[in-house]
PDB file of C-alpha atoms in Angstrom:
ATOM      1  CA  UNK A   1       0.000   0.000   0.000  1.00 94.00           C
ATOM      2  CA  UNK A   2       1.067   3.645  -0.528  1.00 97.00           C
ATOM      3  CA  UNK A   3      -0.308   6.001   2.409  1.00 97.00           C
ATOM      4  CA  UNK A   4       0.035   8.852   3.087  1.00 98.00           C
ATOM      5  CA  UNK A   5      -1.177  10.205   6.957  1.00 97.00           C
ATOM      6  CA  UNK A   6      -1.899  13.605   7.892  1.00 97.00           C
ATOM      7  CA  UNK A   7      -3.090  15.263  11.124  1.00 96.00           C
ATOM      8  CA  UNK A   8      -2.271  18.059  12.948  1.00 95.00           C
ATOM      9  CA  UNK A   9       0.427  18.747  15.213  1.00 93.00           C
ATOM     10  CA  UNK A  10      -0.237  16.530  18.472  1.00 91.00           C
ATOM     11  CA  UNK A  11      -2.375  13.974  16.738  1.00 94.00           C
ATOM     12  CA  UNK A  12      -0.173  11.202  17.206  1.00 92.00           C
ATOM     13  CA  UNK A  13       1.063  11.067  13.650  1.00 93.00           C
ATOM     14  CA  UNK A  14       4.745   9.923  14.533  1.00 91.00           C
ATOM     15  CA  UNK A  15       3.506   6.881  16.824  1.00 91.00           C
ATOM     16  CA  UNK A  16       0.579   5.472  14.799  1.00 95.00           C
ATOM     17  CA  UNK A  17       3.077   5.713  11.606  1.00 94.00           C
ATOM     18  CA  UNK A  18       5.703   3.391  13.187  1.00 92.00           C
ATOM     19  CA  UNK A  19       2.626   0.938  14.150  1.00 94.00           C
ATOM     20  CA  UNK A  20       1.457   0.953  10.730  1.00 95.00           C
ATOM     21  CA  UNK A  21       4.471   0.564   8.749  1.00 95.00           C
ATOM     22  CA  UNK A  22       5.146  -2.649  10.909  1.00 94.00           C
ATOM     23  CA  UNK A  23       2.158  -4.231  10.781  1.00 94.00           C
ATOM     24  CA  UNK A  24       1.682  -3.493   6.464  1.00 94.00           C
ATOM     25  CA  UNK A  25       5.343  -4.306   6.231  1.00 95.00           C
ATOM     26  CA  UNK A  26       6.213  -1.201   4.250  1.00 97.00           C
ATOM     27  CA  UNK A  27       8.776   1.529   5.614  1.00 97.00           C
ATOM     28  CA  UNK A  28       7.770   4.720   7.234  1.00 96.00           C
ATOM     29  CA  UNK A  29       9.100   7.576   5.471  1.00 96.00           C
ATOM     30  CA  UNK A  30       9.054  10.632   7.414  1.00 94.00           C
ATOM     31  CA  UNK A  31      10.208  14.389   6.413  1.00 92.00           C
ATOM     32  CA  UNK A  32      12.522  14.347   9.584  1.00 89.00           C
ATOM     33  CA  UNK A  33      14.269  11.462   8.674  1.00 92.00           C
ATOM     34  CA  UNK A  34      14.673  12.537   5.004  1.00 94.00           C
ATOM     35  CA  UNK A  35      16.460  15.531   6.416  1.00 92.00           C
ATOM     36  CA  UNK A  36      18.385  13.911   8.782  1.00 92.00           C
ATOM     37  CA  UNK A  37      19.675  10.929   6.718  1.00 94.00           C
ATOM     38  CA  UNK A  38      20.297  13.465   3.376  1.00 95.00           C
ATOM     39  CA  UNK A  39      22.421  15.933   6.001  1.00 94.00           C
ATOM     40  CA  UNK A  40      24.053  13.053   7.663  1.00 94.00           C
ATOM     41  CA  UNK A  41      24.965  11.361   4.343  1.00 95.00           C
ATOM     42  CA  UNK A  42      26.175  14.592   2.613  1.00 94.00           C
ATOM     43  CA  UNK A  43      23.923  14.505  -0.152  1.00 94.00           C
ATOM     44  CA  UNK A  44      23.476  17.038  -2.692  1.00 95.00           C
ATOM     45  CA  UNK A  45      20.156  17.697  -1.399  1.00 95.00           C
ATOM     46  CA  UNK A  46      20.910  17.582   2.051  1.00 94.00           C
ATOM     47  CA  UNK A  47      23.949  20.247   1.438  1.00 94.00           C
ATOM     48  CA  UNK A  48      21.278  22.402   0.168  1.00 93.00           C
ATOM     49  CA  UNK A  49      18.898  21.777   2.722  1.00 93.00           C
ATOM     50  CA  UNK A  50      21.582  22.508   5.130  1.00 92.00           C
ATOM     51  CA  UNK A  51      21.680  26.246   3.716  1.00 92.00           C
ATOM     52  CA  UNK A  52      18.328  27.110   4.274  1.00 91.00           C
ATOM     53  CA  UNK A  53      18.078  25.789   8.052  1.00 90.00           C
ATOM     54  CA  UNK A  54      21.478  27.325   8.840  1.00 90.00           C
ATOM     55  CA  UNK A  55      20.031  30.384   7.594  1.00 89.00           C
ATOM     56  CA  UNK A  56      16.724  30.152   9.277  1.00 86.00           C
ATOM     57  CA  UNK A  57      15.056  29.891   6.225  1.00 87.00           C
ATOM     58  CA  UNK A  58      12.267  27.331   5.305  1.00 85.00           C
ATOM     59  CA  UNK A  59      13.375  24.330   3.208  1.00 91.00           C
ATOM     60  CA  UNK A  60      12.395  24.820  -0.321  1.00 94.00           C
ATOM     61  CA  UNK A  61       9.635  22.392  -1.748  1.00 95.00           C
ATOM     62  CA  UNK A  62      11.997  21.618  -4.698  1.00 96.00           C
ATOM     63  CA  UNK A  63      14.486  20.180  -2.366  1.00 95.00           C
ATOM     64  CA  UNK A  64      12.022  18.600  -0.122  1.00 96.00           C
ATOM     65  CA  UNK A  65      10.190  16.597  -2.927  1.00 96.00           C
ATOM     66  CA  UNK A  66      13.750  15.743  -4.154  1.00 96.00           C
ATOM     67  CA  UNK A  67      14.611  14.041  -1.020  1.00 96.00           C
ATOM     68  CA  UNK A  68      11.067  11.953  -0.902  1.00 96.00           C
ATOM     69  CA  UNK A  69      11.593  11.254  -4.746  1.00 96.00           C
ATOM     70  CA  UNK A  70      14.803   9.236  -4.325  1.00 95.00           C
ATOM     71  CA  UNK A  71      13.454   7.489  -0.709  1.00 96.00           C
ATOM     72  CA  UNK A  72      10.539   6.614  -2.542  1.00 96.00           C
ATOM     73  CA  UNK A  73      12.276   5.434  -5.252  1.00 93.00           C
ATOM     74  CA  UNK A  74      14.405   2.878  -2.973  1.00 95.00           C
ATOM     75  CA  UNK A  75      13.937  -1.140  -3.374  1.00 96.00           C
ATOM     76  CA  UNK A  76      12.432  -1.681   0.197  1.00 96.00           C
ATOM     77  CA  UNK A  77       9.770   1.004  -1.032  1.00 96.00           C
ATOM     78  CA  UNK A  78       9.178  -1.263  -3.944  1.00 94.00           C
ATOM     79  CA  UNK A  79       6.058  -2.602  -2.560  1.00 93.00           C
ATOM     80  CA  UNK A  80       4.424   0.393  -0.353  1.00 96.00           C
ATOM     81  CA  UNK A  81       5.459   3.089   1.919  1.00 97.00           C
ATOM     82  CA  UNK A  82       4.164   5.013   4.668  1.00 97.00           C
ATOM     83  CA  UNK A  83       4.521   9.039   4.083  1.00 97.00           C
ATOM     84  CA  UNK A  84       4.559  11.156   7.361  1.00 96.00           C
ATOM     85  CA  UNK A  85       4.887  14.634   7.028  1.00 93.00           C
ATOM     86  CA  UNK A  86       5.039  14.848   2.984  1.00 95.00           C
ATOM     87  CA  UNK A  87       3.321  16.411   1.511  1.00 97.00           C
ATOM     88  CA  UNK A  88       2.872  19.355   3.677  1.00 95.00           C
ATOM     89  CA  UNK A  89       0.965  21.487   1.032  1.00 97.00           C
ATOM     90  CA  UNK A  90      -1.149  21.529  -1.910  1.00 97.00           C
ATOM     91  CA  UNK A  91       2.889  21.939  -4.181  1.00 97.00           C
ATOM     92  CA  UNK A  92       3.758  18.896  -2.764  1.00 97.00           C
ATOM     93  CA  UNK A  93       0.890  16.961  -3.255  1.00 98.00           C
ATOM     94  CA  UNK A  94       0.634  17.666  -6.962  1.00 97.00           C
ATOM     95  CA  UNK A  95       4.534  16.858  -7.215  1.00 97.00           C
ATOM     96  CA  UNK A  96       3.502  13.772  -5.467  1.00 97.00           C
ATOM     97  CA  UNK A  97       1.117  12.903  -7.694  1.00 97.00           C
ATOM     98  CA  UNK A  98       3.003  13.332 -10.696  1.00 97.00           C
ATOM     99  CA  UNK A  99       6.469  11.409  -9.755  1.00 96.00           C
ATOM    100  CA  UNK A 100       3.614   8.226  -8.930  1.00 97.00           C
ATOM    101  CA  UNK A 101       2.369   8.872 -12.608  1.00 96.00           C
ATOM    102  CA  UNK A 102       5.585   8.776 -13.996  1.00 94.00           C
ATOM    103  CA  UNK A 103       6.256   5.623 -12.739  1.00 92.00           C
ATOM    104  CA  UNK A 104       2.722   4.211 -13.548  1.00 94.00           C
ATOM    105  CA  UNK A 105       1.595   4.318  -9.518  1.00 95.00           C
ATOM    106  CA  UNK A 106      -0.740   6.200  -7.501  1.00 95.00           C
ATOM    107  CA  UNK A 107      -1.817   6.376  -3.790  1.00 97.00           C
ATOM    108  CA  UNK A 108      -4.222   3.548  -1.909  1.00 96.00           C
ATOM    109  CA  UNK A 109      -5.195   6.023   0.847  1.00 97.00           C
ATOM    110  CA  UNK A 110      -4.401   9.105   2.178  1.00 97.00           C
ATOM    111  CA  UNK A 111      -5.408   8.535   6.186  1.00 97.00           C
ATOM    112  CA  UNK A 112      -6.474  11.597   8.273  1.00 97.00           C
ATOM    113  CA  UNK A 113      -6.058  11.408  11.849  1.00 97.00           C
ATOM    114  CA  UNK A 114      -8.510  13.864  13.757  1.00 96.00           C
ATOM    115  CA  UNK A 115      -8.431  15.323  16.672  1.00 96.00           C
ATOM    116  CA  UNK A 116     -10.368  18.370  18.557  1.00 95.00           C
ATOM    117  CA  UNK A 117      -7.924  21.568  18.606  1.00 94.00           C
ATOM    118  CA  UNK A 118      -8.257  21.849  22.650  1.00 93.00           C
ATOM    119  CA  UNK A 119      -7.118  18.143  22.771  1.00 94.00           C
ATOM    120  CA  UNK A 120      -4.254  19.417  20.659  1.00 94.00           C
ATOM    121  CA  UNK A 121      -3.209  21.688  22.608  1.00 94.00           C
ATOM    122  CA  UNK A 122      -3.733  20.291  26.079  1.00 94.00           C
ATOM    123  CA  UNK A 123      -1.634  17.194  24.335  1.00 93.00           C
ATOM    124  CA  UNK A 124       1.529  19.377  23.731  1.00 94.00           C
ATOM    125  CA  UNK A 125       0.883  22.168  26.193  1.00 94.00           C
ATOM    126  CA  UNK A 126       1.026  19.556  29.122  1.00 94.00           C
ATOM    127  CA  UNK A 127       4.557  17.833  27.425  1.00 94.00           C
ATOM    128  CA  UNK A 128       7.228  18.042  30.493  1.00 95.00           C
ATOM    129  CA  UNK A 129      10.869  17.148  29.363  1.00 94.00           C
ATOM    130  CA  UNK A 130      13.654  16.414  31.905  1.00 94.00           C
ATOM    131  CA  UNK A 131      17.013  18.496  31.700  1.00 93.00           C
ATOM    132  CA  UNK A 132      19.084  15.547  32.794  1.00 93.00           C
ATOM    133  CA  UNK A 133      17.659  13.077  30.177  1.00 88.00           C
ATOM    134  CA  UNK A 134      15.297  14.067  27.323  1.00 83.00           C
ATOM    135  CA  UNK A 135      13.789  10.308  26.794  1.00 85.00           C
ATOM    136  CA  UNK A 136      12.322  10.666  30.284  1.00 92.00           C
ATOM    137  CA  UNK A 137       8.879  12.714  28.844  1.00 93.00           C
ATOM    138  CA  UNK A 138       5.962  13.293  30.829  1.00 95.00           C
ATOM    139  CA  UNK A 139       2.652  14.796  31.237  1.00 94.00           C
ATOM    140  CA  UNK A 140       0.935  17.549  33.228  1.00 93.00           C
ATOM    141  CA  UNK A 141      -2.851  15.271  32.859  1.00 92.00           C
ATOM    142  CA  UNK A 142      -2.152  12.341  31.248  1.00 91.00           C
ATOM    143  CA  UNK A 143       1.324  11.043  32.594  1.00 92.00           C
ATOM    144  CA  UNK A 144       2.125  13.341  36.032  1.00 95.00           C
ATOM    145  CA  UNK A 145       5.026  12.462  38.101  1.00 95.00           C
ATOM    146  CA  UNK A 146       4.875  12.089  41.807  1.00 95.00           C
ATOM    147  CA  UNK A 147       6.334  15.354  42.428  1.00 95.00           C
ATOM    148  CA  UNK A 148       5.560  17.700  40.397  1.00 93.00           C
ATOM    149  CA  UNK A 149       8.499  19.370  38.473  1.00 94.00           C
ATOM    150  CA  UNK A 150      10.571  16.202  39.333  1.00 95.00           C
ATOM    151  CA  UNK A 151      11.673  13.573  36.677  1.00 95.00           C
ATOM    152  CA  UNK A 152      10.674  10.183  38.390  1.00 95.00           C
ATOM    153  CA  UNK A 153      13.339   8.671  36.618  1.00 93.00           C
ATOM    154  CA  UNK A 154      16.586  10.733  38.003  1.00 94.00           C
ATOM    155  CA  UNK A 155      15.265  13.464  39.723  1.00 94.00           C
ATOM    156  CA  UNK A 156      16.366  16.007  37.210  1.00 94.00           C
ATOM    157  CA  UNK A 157      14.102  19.266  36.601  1.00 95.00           C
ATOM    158  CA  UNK A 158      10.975  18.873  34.241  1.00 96.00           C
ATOM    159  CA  UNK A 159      10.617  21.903  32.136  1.00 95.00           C
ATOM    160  CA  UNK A 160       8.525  22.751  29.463  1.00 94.00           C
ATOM    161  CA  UNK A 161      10.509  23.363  26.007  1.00 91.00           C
ATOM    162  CA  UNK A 162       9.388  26.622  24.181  1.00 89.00           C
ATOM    163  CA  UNK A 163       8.101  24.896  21.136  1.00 88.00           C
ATOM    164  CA  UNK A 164       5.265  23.246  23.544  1.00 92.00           C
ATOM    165  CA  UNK A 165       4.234  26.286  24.978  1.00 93.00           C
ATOM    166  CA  UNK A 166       0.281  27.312  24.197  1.00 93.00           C
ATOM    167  CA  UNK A 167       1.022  30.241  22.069  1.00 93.00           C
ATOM    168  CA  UNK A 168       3.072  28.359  20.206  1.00 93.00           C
ATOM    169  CA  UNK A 169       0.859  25.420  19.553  1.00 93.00           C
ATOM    170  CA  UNK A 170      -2.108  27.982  18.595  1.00 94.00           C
ATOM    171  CA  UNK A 171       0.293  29.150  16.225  1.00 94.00           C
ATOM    172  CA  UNK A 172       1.640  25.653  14.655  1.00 92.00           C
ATOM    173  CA  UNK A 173      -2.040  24.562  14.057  1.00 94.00           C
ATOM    174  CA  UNK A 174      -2.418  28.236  12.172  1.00 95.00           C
ATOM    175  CA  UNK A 175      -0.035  27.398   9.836  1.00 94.00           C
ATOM    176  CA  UNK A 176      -1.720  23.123   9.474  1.00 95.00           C
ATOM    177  CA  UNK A 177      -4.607  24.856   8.789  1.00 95.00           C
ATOM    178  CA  UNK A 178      -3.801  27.587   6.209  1.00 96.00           C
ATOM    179  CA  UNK A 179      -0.740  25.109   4.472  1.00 95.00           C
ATOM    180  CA  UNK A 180      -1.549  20.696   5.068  1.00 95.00           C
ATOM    181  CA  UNK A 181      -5.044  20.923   5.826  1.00 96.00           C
ATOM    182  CA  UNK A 182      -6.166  22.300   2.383  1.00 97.00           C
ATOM    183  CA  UNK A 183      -4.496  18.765   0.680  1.00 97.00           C
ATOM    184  CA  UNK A 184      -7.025  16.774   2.980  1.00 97.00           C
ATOM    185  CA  UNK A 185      -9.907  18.466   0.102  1.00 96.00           C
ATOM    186  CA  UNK A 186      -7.372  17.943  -2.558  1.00 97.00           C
ATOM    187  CA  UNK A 187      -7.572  13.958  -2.105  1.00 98.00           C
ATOM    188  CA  UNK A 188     -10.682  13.927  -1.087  1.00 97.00           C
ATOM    189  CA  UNK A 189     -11.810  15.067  -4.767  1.00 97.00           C
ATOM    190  CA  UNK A 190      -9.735  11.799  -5.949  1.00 96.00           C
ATOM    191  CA  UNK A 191     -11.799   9.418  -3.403  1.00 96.00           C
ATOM    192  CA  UNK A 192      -8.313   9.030  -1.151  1.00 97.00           C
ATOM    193  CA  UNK A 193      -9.336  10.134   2.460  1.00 97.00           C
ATOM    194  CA  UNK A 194      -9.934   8.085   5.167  1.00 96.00           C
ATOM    195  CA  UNK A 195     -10.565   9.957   8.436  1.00 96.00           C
ATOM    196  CA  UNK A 196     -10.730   8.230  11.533  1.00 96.00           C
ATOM    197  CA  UNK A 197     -10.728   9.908  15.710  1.00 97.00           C
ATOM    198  CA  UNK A 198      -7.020   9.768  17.137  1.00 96.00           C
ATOM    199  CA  UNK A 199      -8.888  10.138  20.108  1.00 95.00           C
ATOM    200  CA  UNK A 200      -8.213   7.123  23.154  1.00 92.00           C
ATOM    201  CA  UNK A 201      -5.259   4.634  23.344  1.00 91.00           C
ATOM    202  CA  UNK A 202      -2.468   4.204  20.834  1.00 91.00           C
ATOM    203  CA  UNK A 203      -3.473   0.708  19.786  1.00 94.00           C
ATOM    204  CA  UNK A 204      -6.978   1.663  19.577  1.00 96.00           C
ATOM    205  CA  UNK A 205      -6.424   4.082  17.020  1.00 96.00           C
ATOM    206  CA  UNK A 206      -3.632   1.885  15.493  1.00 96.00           C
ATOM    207  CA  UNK A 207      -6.807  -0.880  15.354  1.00 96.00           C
ATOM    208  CA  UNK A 208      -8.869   2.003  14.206  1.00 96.00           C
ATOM    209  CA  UNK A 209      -6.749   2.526  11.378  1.00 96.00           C
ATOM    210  CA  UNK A 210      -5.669  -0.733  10.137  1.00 95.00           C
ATOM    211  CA  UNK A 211     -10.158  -1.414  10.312  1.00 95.00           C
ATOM    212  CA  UNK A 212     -10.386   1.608   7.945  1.00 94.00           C
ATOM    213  CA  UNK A 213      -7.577   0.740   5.674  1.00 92.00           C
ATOM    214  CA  UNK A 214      -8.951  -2.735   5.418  1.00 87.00           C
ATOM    215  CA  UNK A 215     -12.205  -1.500   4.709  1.00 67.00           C
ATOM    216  CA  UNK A 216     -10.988   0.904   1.831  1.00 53.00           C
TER     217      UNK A 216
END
């Protein structure tokens, strides 16, 4: 199958994508990793990617699509993959659409995961991080420790990083909106969109998923 998943920010796109992948036996392909593994590896594209985040600047969609061309393009992709985080906009969707064509493919499903904006933002909003050791993540509702402000773990400080603030949430689901969400119309004209609640545990929205995939 070729999937692509959508959401916004805080929906849980990250964790159901690794579930997925697994149990369809395709890999995940996410824009982080494309970044990371192109910079790592030294890549034309990843030099130029580079630039632009050195300078601050947004990562063209040229370079971007680039990146997910040639991962798409790889033998364990042969059979399927699992997009997460591409495409972010209606540029990258058409581009999408047309490097399939060229190679005589096209999407299965494009799955949207959906989730009420307050649950979004109490989700991120109530993310605590510990200063000693950044695996050791916790949460202000759903995951508290037994002090508060105190990683269970080592007893380091929990803080709350900047990018997990409200204000900054409001403003990342702003910029879903007005940029990714408008694709989620895009496919829906081609019959691709399968929307399911990201709401309750992670393998019940895994289960959810795989039910809705199966039924499309």
């Amino acid at each position: 199958m070729r999937i692509v998943l959508v959401g916004p920010p805080g929906a849980g796109k990250g964790t159901q994508a690794a579930y997925l992948a697994k149990n369809l036996a395709i890999p995940h392909i996410s824009t982080g990793d494309l970044f990371r593994a192109n910079i790592s590896q030294g890549t034309p594209l990843g030099q130029k990617a580079q630039e632009f985040m050195r300078a601050g600047q947004l990562v063209p969609d040229e370079v971007t699509i680039g990146m997910a061309k040639d991962r798409m393009q790889q033998a364990d992709a042969a059979d399927g993959f699992l997009l997460d985080g591409f495409p972010r906009n209606l540029a990258q969707a058409e581009a999408l659409d047309g490097i399939l064509k060229a190679d005589g493919l096209k999407l299965d499903a494009v799955l949207d995961l959906e989730v009420p904006e307050d649950e979004v933002v109490k989700r991120i909003a109530g993310r605590r991080i510990c200063r000693n050791e950044s695996s050791h993540v916790f949460h202000a509702i759903y995951n508290p420790p037994k002090t508060e402000g105190v990683c269970d773990a080592c007893g380091g400080e929990l803080y709350q990083r900047e990018d997990d603030s409200e204000e900054t949430v409001r403003k990342r689901l702003e910029v879903y909106h007005s940029e990714t969400e408008p694709i989620i119309d895009y496919y829906k004209a081609q019959g691709l969109v399968v929307t399911i609640s990201a709401l309750g545990k992670v393998a019940e929205v895994t289960q959810r998923a795989m039910a809705a995939l199966d039924r499309d």
